[in-house]
mmCIF file of C-alpha atoms and ligand atoms in Angstrom:
data_model
loop_
_atom_site.group_PDB
_atom_site.id
_atom_site.type_symbol
_atom_site.label_atom_id
_atom_site.label_comp_id
_atom_site.label_asym_id
_atom_site.label_seq_id
_atom_site.Cartn_x
_atom_site.Cartn_y
_atom_site.Cartn_z
ATOM 1 C CA UNK A 105 37.885 -5.413 -33.849
ATOM 2 C CA UNK A 106 37.216 -7.558 -36.929
ATOM 3 C CA UNK A 107 38.198 -4.588 -39.137
ATOM 4 C CA UNK A 108 41.401 -4.096 -37.080
ATOM 5 C CA UNK A 109 42.388 -7.746 -37.350
ATOM 6 C CA UNK A 110 41.906 -7.672 -41.108
ATOM 7 C CA UNK A 111 43.232 -4.216 -41.689
ATOM 8 C CA UNK A 112 46.675 -5.266 -42.983
ATOM 9 C CA UNK A 113 45.138 -7.640 -45.536
ATOM 10 C CA UNK A 114 42.117 -5.508 -46.541
ATOM 11 C CA UNK A 115 42.669 -3.965 -49.946
ATOM 12 C CA UNK A 116 42.630 -0.190 -50.103
ATOM 13 C CA UNK A 117 39.853 -0.014 -52.685
ATOM 14 C CA UNK A 118 37.606 -2.381 -50.707
ATOM 15 C CA UNK A 119 38.075 -0.314 -47.585
ATOM 16 C CA UNK A 120 37.241 2.903 -49.402
ATOM 17 C CA UNK A 121 34.128 1.299 -50.721
ATOM 18 C CA UNK A 122 33.100 -0.080 -47.252
ATOM 19 C CA UNK A 123 33.704 3.255 -45.557
ATOM 20 C CA UNK A 124 32.128 5.168 -48.459
ATOM 21 C CA UNK A 125 35.083 7.585 -48.811
ATOM 22 C CA UNK A 126 37.318 8.733 -51.624
ATOM 23 C CA UNK A 127 40.856 7.192 -51.903
ATOM 24 C CA UNK A 128 42.445 10.646 -51.279
ATOM 25 C CA UNK A 129 40.485 11.043 -48.023
ATOM 26 C CA UNK A 130 41.379 7.392 -47.122
ATOM 27 C CA UNK A 131 45.088 8.315 -47.485
ATOM 28 C CA UNK A 132 44.607 11.255 -45.115
ATOM 29 C CA UNK A 133 42.775 9.042 -42.574
ATOM 30 C CA UNK A 134 45.559 6.443 -42.760
ATOM 31 C CA UNK A 135 48.223 9.130 -42.150
ATOM 32 C CA UNK A 136 46.306 10.479 -39.155
ATOM 33 C CA UNK A 137 45.855 6.994 -37.742
ATOM 34 C CA UNK A 138 49.675 6.260 -37.915
ATOM 35 C CA UNK A 139 50.403 9.697 -36.465
ATOM 36 C CA UNK A 140 48.066 9.159 -33.487
ATOM 37 C CA UNK A 141 49.582 5.691 -32.850
ATOM 38 C CA UNK A 142 53.100 7.255 -32.901
ATOM 39 C CA UNK A 143 52.042 9.931 -30.496
ATOM 40 C CA UNK A 144 50.482 7.462 -28.141
ATOM 41 C CA UNK A 145 53.612 5.336 -28.085
ATOM 42 C CA UNK A 146 55.974 8.253 -27.479
ATOM 43 C CA UNK A 147 53.703 9.558 -24.749
ATOM 44 C CA UNK A 148 53.696 6.114 -23.047
ATOM 45 C CA UNK A 149 57.530 6.003 -23.277
ATOM 46 C CA UNK A 150 57.816 9.429 -21.813
ATOM 47 C CA UNK A 151 55.540 8.477 -18.930
ATOM 48 C CA UNK A 152 57.737 5.477 -18.235
ATOM 49 C CA UNK A 153 60.796 7.726 -17.866
ATOM 50 C CA UNK A 154 59.084 10.052 -15.316
ATOM 51 C CA UNK A 155 59.601 8.790 -11.785
ATOM 52 C CA UNK A 156 58.097 10.178 -8.643
ATOM 53 C CA UNK A 157 60.846 12.085 -6.770
ATOM 54 C CA UNK A 158 60.314 10.052 -3.595
ATOM 55 C CA UNK A 159 60.793 6.672 -5.428
ATOM 56 C CA UNK A 160 63.863 7.810 -7.361
ATOM 57 C CA UNK A 161 66.420 6.502 -4.944
ATOM 58 C CA UNK A 162 64.899 3.282 -3.782
ATOM 59 C CA UNK A 163 63.431 1.866 -6.917
ATOM 60 C CA UNK A 164 66.315 -0.357 -8.004
ATOM 61 C CA UNK A 165 66.448 -3.917 -6.701
ATOM 62 C CA UNK A 166 70.167 -3.480 -5.962
ATOM 63 C CA UNK A 167 69.972 -0.360 -3.911
ATOM 64 C CA UNK A 168 72.442 0.064 -1.095
ATOM 65 C CA UNK A 169 70.426 2.904 0.360
ATOM 66 C CA UNK A 170 68.558 2.245 3.603
ATOM 67 C CA UNK A 171 65.545 4.504 3.732
ATOM 68 C CA UNK A 172 65.516 4.671 7.553
ATOM 69 C CA UNK A 173 69.109 5.992 7.456
ATOM 70 C CA UNK A 174 68.074 8.581 4.886
ATOM 71 C CA UNK A 175 65.416 9.943 7.241
ATOM 72 C CA UNK A 176 68.041 10.343 9.981
ATOM 73 C CA UNK A 177 70.384 12.258 7.722
ATOM 74 C CA UNK A 178 67.588 14.352 6.225
ATOM 75 C CA UNK A 179 66.714 15.782 9.604
ATOM 76 C CA UNK A 180 70.297 16.863 10.208
ATOM 77 C CA UNK A 181 70.969 18.131 6.679
ATOM 78 C CA UNK A 182 71.270 21.791 7.694
ATOM 79 C CA UNK A 183 73.807 21.048 10.509
ATOM 80 C CA UNK A 184 76.795 19.930 8.489
ATOM 81 C CA UNK A 185 78.883 23.093 8.852
ATOM 82 C CA UNK A 186 78.165 23.755 12.508
ATOM 83 C CA UNK A 187 81.640 22.919 13.885
ATOM 84 C CA UNK A 188 80.276 22.637 17.453
ATOM 85 C CA UNK A 189 77.184 20.665 16.489
ATOM 86 C CA UNK A 190 76.349 17.013 15.961
ATOM 87 C CA UNK A 191 78.956 16.669 13.147
ATOM 88 C CA UNK A 192 81.851 18.127 15.274
ATOM 89 C CA UNK A 193 83.586 14.724 15.388
ATOM 90 C CA UNK A 194 83.554 14.591 11.611
ATOM 91 C CA UNK A 195 85.061 18.093 11.374
ATOM 92 C CA UNK A 196 87.916 17.118 13.639
ATOM 93 C CA UNK A 197 88.367 13.729 11.893
ATOM 94 C CA UNK A 198 89.704 15.740 8.928
ATOM 95 C CA UNK A 199 92.950 16.197 10.971
ATOM 96 C CA UNK A 200 93.603 12.455 10.456
ATOM 97 C CA UNK A 201 91.731 11.472 7.272
ATOM 98 C CA UNK A 202 92.873 14.273 5.004
ATOM 99 C CA UNK A 203 96.600 13.635 5.502
ATOM 100 C CA UNK A 204 95.890 9.879 5.334
ATOM 101 C CA UNK A 205 94.348 10.222 1.899
ATOM 102 C CA UNK A 206 96.798 12.893 0.670
ATOM 103 C CA UNK A 207 99.985 10.984 1.710
ATOM 104 C CA UNK A 208 98.878 7.638 0.396
ATOM 105 C CA UNK A 209 97.948 9.239 -3.011
ATOM 106 C CA UNK A 210 101.223 11.176 -3.188
ATOM 107 C CA UNK A 211 103.057 7.865 -3.118
ATOM 108 C CA UNK A 212 101.574 7.258 -6.517
ATOM 109 C CA UNK A 213 102.346 10.638 -8.091
ATOM 110 C CA UNK A 214 105.974 11.096 -9.137
ATOM 111 C CA UNK A 215 105.896 14.932 -9.380
ATOM 112 C CA UNK A 216 103.382 17.150 -7.709
ATOM 113 C CA UNK A 217 102.719 20.910 -7.687
ATOM 114 C CA UNK A 218 103.533 22.609 -4.388
ATOM 115 C CA UNK A 219 100.307 23.977 -2.924
ATOM 116 C CA UNK A 220 98.165 21.720 -5.162
ATOM 117 C CA UNK A 221 99.636 18.253 -4.562
ATOM 118 C CA UNK A 222 96.581 16.368 -5.750
ATOM 119 C CA UNK A 223 96.248 18.377 -8.955
ATOM 120 C CA UNK A 224 95.253 16.109 -11.902
ATOM 121 C CA UNK A 225 93.582 13.499 -9.623
ATOM 122 C CA UNK A 226 89.947 12.560 -9.974
ATOM 123 C CA UNK A 227 88.380 11.609 -6.659
ATOM 124 C CA UNK A 228 84.895 10.285 -5.957
ATOM 125 C CA UNK A 229 83.651 11.096 -2.446
ATOM 126 C CA UNK A 230 80.734 8.643 -1.877
ATOM 127 C CA UNK A 231 78.268 9.619 0.811
ATOM 128 C CA UNK A 232 79.799 13.132 0.944
ATOM 129 C CA UNK A 233 77.081 14.533 3.271
ATOM 130 C CA UNK A 234 77.587 18.301 3.442
ATOM 131 C CA UNK A 235 81.070 18.113 1.852
ATOM 132 C CA UNK A 236 83.164 18.205 5.012
ATOM 133 C CA UNK A 237 85.846 15.975 3.400
ATOM 134 C CA UNK A 238 85.122 16.899 -0.233
ATOM 135 C CA UNK A 239 86.180 20.506 0.255
ATOM 136 C CA UNK A 240 89.685 19.902 1.741
ATOM 137 C CA UNK A 241 90.358 17.314 -1.007
ATOM 138 C CA UNK A 242 89.385 19.994 -3.567
ATOM 139 C CA UNK A 243 91.640 22.527 -1.867
ATOM 140 C CA UNK A 244 94.541 20.075 -2.330
ATOM 141 C CA UNK A 245 94.010 20.479 -6.031
ATOM 142 C CA UNK A 246 91.979 17.329 -6.884
ATOM 143 C CA UNK A 247 88.838 17.335 -9.107
ATOM 144 C CA UNK A 248 86.263 15.897 -6.776
ATOM 145 C CA UNK A 249 82.760 14.577 -7.396
ATOM 146 C CA UNK A 250 80.733 14.305 -4.188
ATOM 147 C CA UNK A 251 77.637 12.108 -4.214
ATOM 148 C CA UNK A 252 75.009 11.527 -1.594
ATOM 149 C CA UNK A 253 71.525 10.015 -1.767
ATOM 150 C CA UNK A 254 70.082 12.776 0.440
ATOM 151 C CA UNK A 255 69.103 15.790 -1.754
ATOM 152 C CA UNK A 256 69.169 18.131 1.246
ATOM 153 C CA UNK A 257 72.786 17.160 2.039
ATOM 154 C CA UNK A 258 73.806 17.996 -1.511
ATOM 155 C CA UNK A 259 72.018 21.364 -1.369
ATOM 156 C CA UNK A 260 73.938 22.221 1.784
ATOM 157 C CA UNK A 261 77.211 21.027 0.215
ATOM 158 C CA UNK A 262 76.499 23.113 -2.952
ATOM 159 C CA UNK A 263 75.698 26.211 -1.012
ATOM 160 C CA UNK A 264 78.870 25.939 1.106
ATOM 161 C CA UNK A 265 81.281 25.390 -1.753
ATOM 162 C CA UNK A 266 79.789 28.352 -3.669
ATOM 163 C CA UNK A 267 81.360 30.656 -1.097
ATOM 164 C CA UNK A 268 84.820 29.728 -2.484
ATOM 165 C CA UNK A 269 85.164 30.355 -6.257
ATOM 166 C CA UNK A 270 88.202 28.014 -6.508
ATOM 167 C CA UNK A 271 86.284 25.065 -5.019
ATOM 168 C CA UNK A 272 83.303 25.918 -7.136
ATOM 169 C CA UNK A 273 85.299 24.863 -10.216
ATOM 170 C CA UNK A 274 86.988 21.833 -8.721
ATOM 171 C CA UNK A 275 84.006 20.175 -6.990
ATOM 172 C CA UNK A 276 80.844 18.822 -8.552
ATOM 173 C CA UNK A 277 77.994 17.490 -6.370
ATOM 174 C CA UNK A 278 75.274 15.069 -7.414
ATOM 175 C CA UNK A 279 72.312 13.780 -5.393
ATOM 176 C CA UNK A 280 72.416 10.094 -6.260
ATOM 177 C CA UNK A 281 73.635 6.748 -4.973
ATOM 178 C CA UNK A 282 76.811 5.076 -6.213
ATOM 179 C CA UNK A 283 74.932 2.232 -7.933
ATOM 180 C CA UNK A 284 73.015 4.784 -9.987
ATOM 181 C CA UNK A 285 76.223 6.146 -11.598
ATOM 182 C CA UNK A 286 78.414 3.028 -11.640
ATOM 183 C CA UNK A 287 78.014 2.300 -15.295
ATOM 184 C CA UNK A 288 78.529 5.821 -16.619
ATOM 185 C CA UNK A 289 81.690 6.256 -14.416
ATOM 186 C CA UNK A 290 83.330 2.842 -14.777
ATOM 187 C CA UNK A 291 87.109 3.053 -14.284
ATOM 188 C CA UNK A 292 87.016 6.848 -14.051
ATOM 189 C CA UNK A 293 88.543 7.705 -10.649
ATOM 190 C CA UNK A 294 92.061 7.702 -9.256
ATOM 191 C CA UNK A 295 90.590 7.440 -5.782
ATOM 192 C CA UNK A 296 87.263 6.628 -4.162
ATOM 193 C CA UNK A 297 86.584 7.854 -0.629
ATOM 194 C CA UNK A 298 83.804 6.438 1.510
ATOM 195 C CA UNK A 299 84.329 8.024 4.952
ATOM 196 C CA UNK A 300 81.894 6.953 7.699
ATOM 197 C CA UNK A 301 79.472 5.571 5.120
ATOM 198 C CA UNK A 302 79.788 1.734 4.973
ATOM 199 C CA UNK A 303 78.170 1.361 8.352
ATOM 200 C CA UNK A 304 75.064 2.977 6.944
ATOM 201 C CA UNK A 305 74.556 0.975 3.731
ATOM 202 C CA UNK A 306 72.525 -2.081 3.107
ATOM 203 C CA UNK A 307 74.207 -4.702 0.825
ATOM 204 C CA UNK A 308 77.819 -3.892 1.673
ATOM 205 C CA UNK A 309 78.989 -6.262 -1.034
ATOM 206 C CA UNK A 310 77.268 -4.466 -3.831
ATOM 207 C CA UNK A 311 78.486 -1.091 -2.414
ATOM 208 C CA UNK A 312 82.052 -2.218 -2.343
ATOM 209 C CA UNK A 313 81.848 -3.816 -5.776
ATOM 210 C CA UNK A 314 80.584 -0.519 -7.183
ATOM 211 C CA UNK A 315 83.535 1.285 -5.486
ATOM 212 C CA UNK A 316 85.891 -1.097 -7.247
ATOM 213 C CA UNK A 317 84.237 -0.715 -10.642
ATOM 214 C CA UNK A 318 84.498 3.093 -10.678
ATOM 215 C CA UNK A 319 88.223 2.960 -9.833
ATOM 216 C CA UNK A 320 90.921 2.995 -12.504
ATOM 217 C CA UNK A 321 93.393 0.144 -12.373
ATOM 218 C CA UNK A 322 95.883 0.939 -9.586
ATOM 219 C CA UNK A 323 93.369 3.397 -8.071
ATOM 220 C CA UNK A 324 92.980 3.755 -4.331
ATOM 221 C CA UNK A 325 89.958 3.148 -2.126
ATOM 222 C CA UNK A 326 89.844 4.959 1.308
ATOM 223 C CA UNK A 327 87.392 3.861 3.931
ATOM 224 C CA UNK A 328 86.930 5.068 7.466
ATOM 225 C CA UNK A 329 84.404 3.207 9.587
ATOM 226 C CA UNK A 330 83.520 1.526 12.918
ATOM 227 C CA UNK A 331 84.652 -1.990 13.830
ATOM 228 C CA UNK A 332 82.180 -4.643 14.911
ATOM 229 C CA UNK A 333 83.396 -5.434 18.452
ATOM 230 C CA UNK A 334 81.959 -5.392 21.958
ATOM 231 C CA UNK A 335 83.946 -2.296 22.662
ATOM 232 C CA UNK A 336 82.450 -0.467 19.671
ATOM 233 C CA UNK A 337 79.023 -1.410 20.919
ATOM 234 C CA UNK A 338 79.796 -0.053 24.372
ATOM 235 C CA UNK A 339 81.517 3.153 23.263
ATOM 236 C CA UNK A 340 80.039 3.777 19.826
ATOM 237 C CA UNK A 341 76.398 3.191 20.748
ATOM 238 C CA UNK A 342 75.864 3.074 24.495
ATOM 239 C CA UNK A 343 78.345 5.873 25.470
ATOM 240 C CA UNK A 344 78.336 8.073 22.387
ATOM 241 C CA UNK A 345 74.644 7.991 21.625
ATOM 242 C CA UNK A 346 72.927 7.215 24.893
ATOM 243 C CA UNK A 347 75.155 8.665 27.598
ATOM 244 C CA UNK A 348 77.336 11.450 26.219
ATOM 245 C CA UNK A 349 75.100 12.454 23.275
ATOM 246 C CA UNK A 350 78.116 12.897 21.048
ATOM 247 C CA UNK A 351 76.009 11.702 18.127
ATOM 248 C CA UNK A 352 72.218 11.655 17.995
ATOM 249 C CA UNK A 353 70.407 8.531 19.196
ATOM 250 C CA UNK A 354 69.756 5.981 16.473
ATOM 251 C CA UNK A 355 72.585 7.190 14.186
ATOM 252 C CA UNK A 356 74.264 3.777 14.306
ATOM 253 C CA UNK A 357 73.123 0.127 14.197
ATOM 254 C CA UNK A 358 75.715 -2.247 15.649
ATOM 255 C CA UNK A 359 74.747 -5.041 13.249
ATOM 256 C CA UNK A 360 75.886 -2.859 10.365
ATOM 257 C CA UNK A 361 79.337 -2.174 11.764
ATOM 258 C CA UNK A 362 82.126 -3.695 9.663
ATOM 259 C CA UNK A 363 85.309 -5.401 10.845
ATOM 260 C CA UNK A 364 88.526 -4.906 8.855
ATOM 261 C CA UNK A 365 88.494 -8.668 8.189
ATOM 262 C CA UNK A 366 85.025 -8.516 6.671
ATOM 263 C CA UNK A 367 86.006 -5.532 4.581
ATOM 264 C CA UNK A 368 89.116 -7.346 3.347
ATOM 265 C CA UNK A 369 87.157 -10.557 2.610
ATOM 266 C CA UNK A 370 84.955 -8.568 0.225
ATOM 267 C CA UNK A 371 87.657 -6.326 -1.269
ATOM 268 C CA UNK A 372 90.258 -9.008 -2.099
ATOM 269 C CA UNK A 373 88.006 -11.123 -4.447
ATOM 270 C CA UNK A 374 87.077 -7.911 -6.185
ATOM 271 C CA UNK A 375 90.747 -7.180 -7.044
ATOM 272 C CA UNK A 376 91.555 -4.702 -4.279
ATOM 273 C CA UNK A 377 94.399 -5.422 -1.909
ATOM 274 C CA UNK A 378 94.362 -3.840 1.511
ATOM 275 C CA UNK A 379 97.540 -1.933 2.161
ATOM 276 C CA UNK A 380 96.871 -0.292 5.524
ATOM 277 C CA UNK A 381 94.430 -0.519 8.337
ATOM 278 C CA UNK A 382 95.030 2.106 11.056
ATOM 279 C CA UNK A 383 93.137 2.515 14.301
ATOM 280 C CA UNK A 384 91.632 5.905 15.190
ATOM 281 C CA UNK A 385 90.605 6.960 18.681
ATOM 282 C CA UNK A 386 88.323 9.884 19.550
ATOM 283 C CA UNK A 387 88.753 11.775 22.811
ATOM 284 C CA UNK A 388 85.308 13.142 23.712
ATOM 285 C CA UNK A 389 86.798 15.603 26.188
ATOM 286 C CA UNK A 390 89.252 17.276 23.866
ATOM 287 C CA UNK A 391 87.151 16.668 20.711
ATOM 288 C CA UNK A 392 90.300 15.471 18.857
ATOM 289 C CA UNK A 393 91.153 12.227 17.119
ATOM 290 C CA UNK A 394 94.509 10.480 17.171
ATOM 291 C CA UNK A 395 96.037 7.453 15.447
ATOM 292 C CA UNK A 396 96.276 4.268 17.410
ATOM 293 C CA UNK A 397 97.426 0.677 16.923
ATOM 294 C CA UNK A 398 94.056 -0.306 18.365
ATOM 295 C CA UNK A 399 91.535 -0.857 15.589
ATOM 296 C CA UNK A 400 88.714 -2.155 17.801
ATOM 297 C CA UNK A 401 86.620 0.985 17.556
ATOM 298 C CA UNK A 402 87.260 3.358 14.623
ATOM 299 C CA UNK A 403 89.709 2.627 11.801
ATOM 300 C CA UNK A 404 90.861 3.903 8.377
ATOM 301 C CA UNK A 405 91.670 1.515 5.541
ATOM 302 C CA UNK A 406 93.491 2.021 2.269
ATOM 303 C CA UNK A 407 93.113 -0.582 -0.538
ATOM 304 C CA UNK A 408 94.582 -0.467 -4.062
ATOM 305 C CA UNK A 409 92.932 -1.954 -7.146
ATOM 306 C CA UNK A 410 95.121 -4.357 -9.131
ATOM 307 C CA UNK A 411 96.638 -3.286 -12.391
ATOM 308 C CA UNK A 412 95.490 -6.417 -14.191
ATOM 309 C CA UNK A 413 92.797 -5.701 -16.801
ATOM 310 C CA UNK A 414 89.411 -6.843 -15.720
ATOM 311 C CA UNK A 415 88.466 -7.909 -19.279
ATOM 312 C CA UNK A 416 91.532 -9.759 -20.497
ATOM 313 C CA UNK A 417 92.245 -9.722 -24.224
ATOM 314 C CA UNK A 418 90.761 -12.890 -25.734
ATOM 315 C CA UNK A 419 93.434 -15.559 -26.215
ATOM 316 C CA UNK A 420 92.477 -15.849 -29.904
ATOM 317 C CA UNK A 421 93.461 -12.261 -30.746
ATOM 318 C CA UNK A 422 96.733 -12.589 -28.798
ATOM 319 C CA UNK A 423 97.554 -15.684 -30.863
ATOM 320 C CA UNK A 424 96.701 -13.896 -34.088
ATOM 321 C CA UNK A 425 99.024 -11.031 -33.179
ATOM 322 C CA UNK A 426 101.844 -13.480 -32.322
ATOM 323 C CA UNK A 427 101.305 -15.401 -35.570
ATOM 324 C CA UNK A 428 101.504 -12.119 -37.553
ATOM 325 C CA UNK A 429 104.781 -11.307 -35.851
ATOM 326 C CA UNK A 430 106.250 -14.682 -36.649
ATOM 327 C CA UNK A 431 105.199 -14.387 -40.321
ATOM 328 C CA UNK A 432 106.954 -11.080 -40.464
ATOM 329 C CA UNK A 433 110.181 -12.715 -39.168
ATOM 330 C CA UNK A 434 109.904 -15.816 -41.365
ATOM 331 C CA UNK A 435 112.625 -14.714 -43.792
ATOM 332 C CA UNK A 436 115.116 -13.574 -41.191
ATOM 333 C CA UNK A 437 115.020 -16.453 -38.672
ATOM 334 C CA UNK A 438 115.029 -20.068 -39.827
ATOM 335 C CA UNK A 439 113.559 -21.498 -36.542
ATOM 336 C CA UNK A 440 110.404 -19.463 -37.118
ATOM 337 C CA UNK A 441 108.938 -22.097 -39.585
ATOM 338 C CA UNK A 442 108.829 -24.612 -36.770
ATOM 339 C CA UNK A 443 107.294 -22.124 -34.419
ATOM 340 C CA UNK A 444 104.609 -21.199 -36.985
ATOM 341 C CA UNK A 445 103.690 -24.790 -37.485
ATOM 342 C CA UNK A 446 103.138 -25.204 -33.743
HETATM 343 C C1 SAM B 670 78.129 9.862 8.699
HETATM 344 S S1 SAM B 670 77.753 10.620 7.192
HETATM 345 C C2 SAM B 670 79.388 10.890 6.523
HETATM 346 C C3 SAM B 670 79.475 12.051 5.638
HETATM 347 C C4 SAM B 670 80.818 12.371 5.016
HETATM 348 N N1 SAM B 670 81.356 11.261 4.315
HETATM 349 C C5 SAM B 670 81.747 12.866 6.097
HETATM 350 O O1 SAM B 670 82.456 12.041 6.642
HETATM 351 O O2 SAM B 670 81.698 14.055 6.357
HETATM 352 C C6 SAM B 670 77.130 9.299 6.124
HETATM 353 C C7 SAM B 670 76.671 9.812 4.815
HETATM 354 O O3 SAM B 670 76.419 8.632 3.993
HETATM 355 C C8 SAM B 670 75.280 8.814 3.198
HETATM 356 N N2 SAM B 670 74.748 7.500 2.813
HETATM 357 C C9 SAM B 670 73.940 6.670 3.520
HETATM 358 N N3 SAM B 670 73.707 5.612 2.807
HETATM 359 C C10 SAM B 670 74.404 5.675 1.653
HETATM 360 C C11 SAM B 670 74.570 4.879 0.530
HETATM 361 N N4 SAM B 670 74.003 3.663 0.477
HETATM 362 N N5 SAM B 670 75.339 5.276 -0.513
HETATM 363 C C12 SAM B 670 75.965 6.465 -0.408
HETATM 364 N N6 SAM B 670 75.844 7.294 0.590
HETATM 365 C C13 SAM B 670 75.082 6.936 1.693
HETATM 366 C C14 SAM B 670 74.325 9.626 4.105
HETATM 367 O O4 SAM B 670 73.366 10.316 3.409
HETATM 368 C C15 SAM B 670 75.351 10.523 4.865
HETATM 369 O O5 SAM B 670 75.484 11.767 4.226
#
């Protein structure tokens, strides 16, 4: 260790003499030593980048992913496209949510192609599951990215879209959480959809902030979820899960249900203004949904991100631009001198 400490100040000749080697050989040893250090560092760096697959999703301190929820969805990952199975209510919910998203987006597009009304729109479907909502949005012409933290859900979604060559080009699926891609996709999407997802996340505030960040200014956020009321406890948990078996037991936790007021209280400070909150009611006998004024069980919400830039131009540079303009006008308008002085 003494040699190592003194190595930088040890003269080359003295070292050669101490080690009883020729200067040429010393140069070779030195090159080898540096090379081996470099290899060790690059190996250590590469090791740091490797993550165990089962820790990938839950390693960040700001994850919104609840591992117990993930287990529930993992078990059901092969059932997404069974129209009579556990996800039957989500299949029939498309009758309401697809037109809800389409019509609200169409208000923002002046001209649209018949047959492909959402053409040119970039949509992020967060918590896409097996792609039940992603596919119809792709069929309407949008470019859709569907993300879900459950790998098996994404595999099911990939397999299903591959049956349709048109969808194969318009839809991209990724197994990840929103917070993992928030930086790389900041202000990318015209619309973000989180349908039946917010009642499954932990840290709702972080989740909604991420939704806001990936939206372009004036972009739309669509959420469908379950209200936090006594009625939603009675019907959403006791009746649906424990009596009628419409959804598997343990799918929902009442504490995680979100009221429209709570949603709005998080969205507004993040620059999203809620435009619509519409009640949705499910008839377990017919298996169909319909719109209702009653939002005490299920509801759909549409919020729009403000146009104002999140990072305003620094006042200094605005002043410089104004001053330049005044200087340019100094010969033509006499009052400009006074203005420039100010
Ligand atoms: C009830 S399913 C809804 C699936 C799909 N949106 C639909 O309506 O057909 C909820 C989905 O949210 C996903 N999920 C759970 N926690 C999530 C989180 N923190 N971020 C994104 N997705 C999540 C689950 O893996 C599951 O696929």
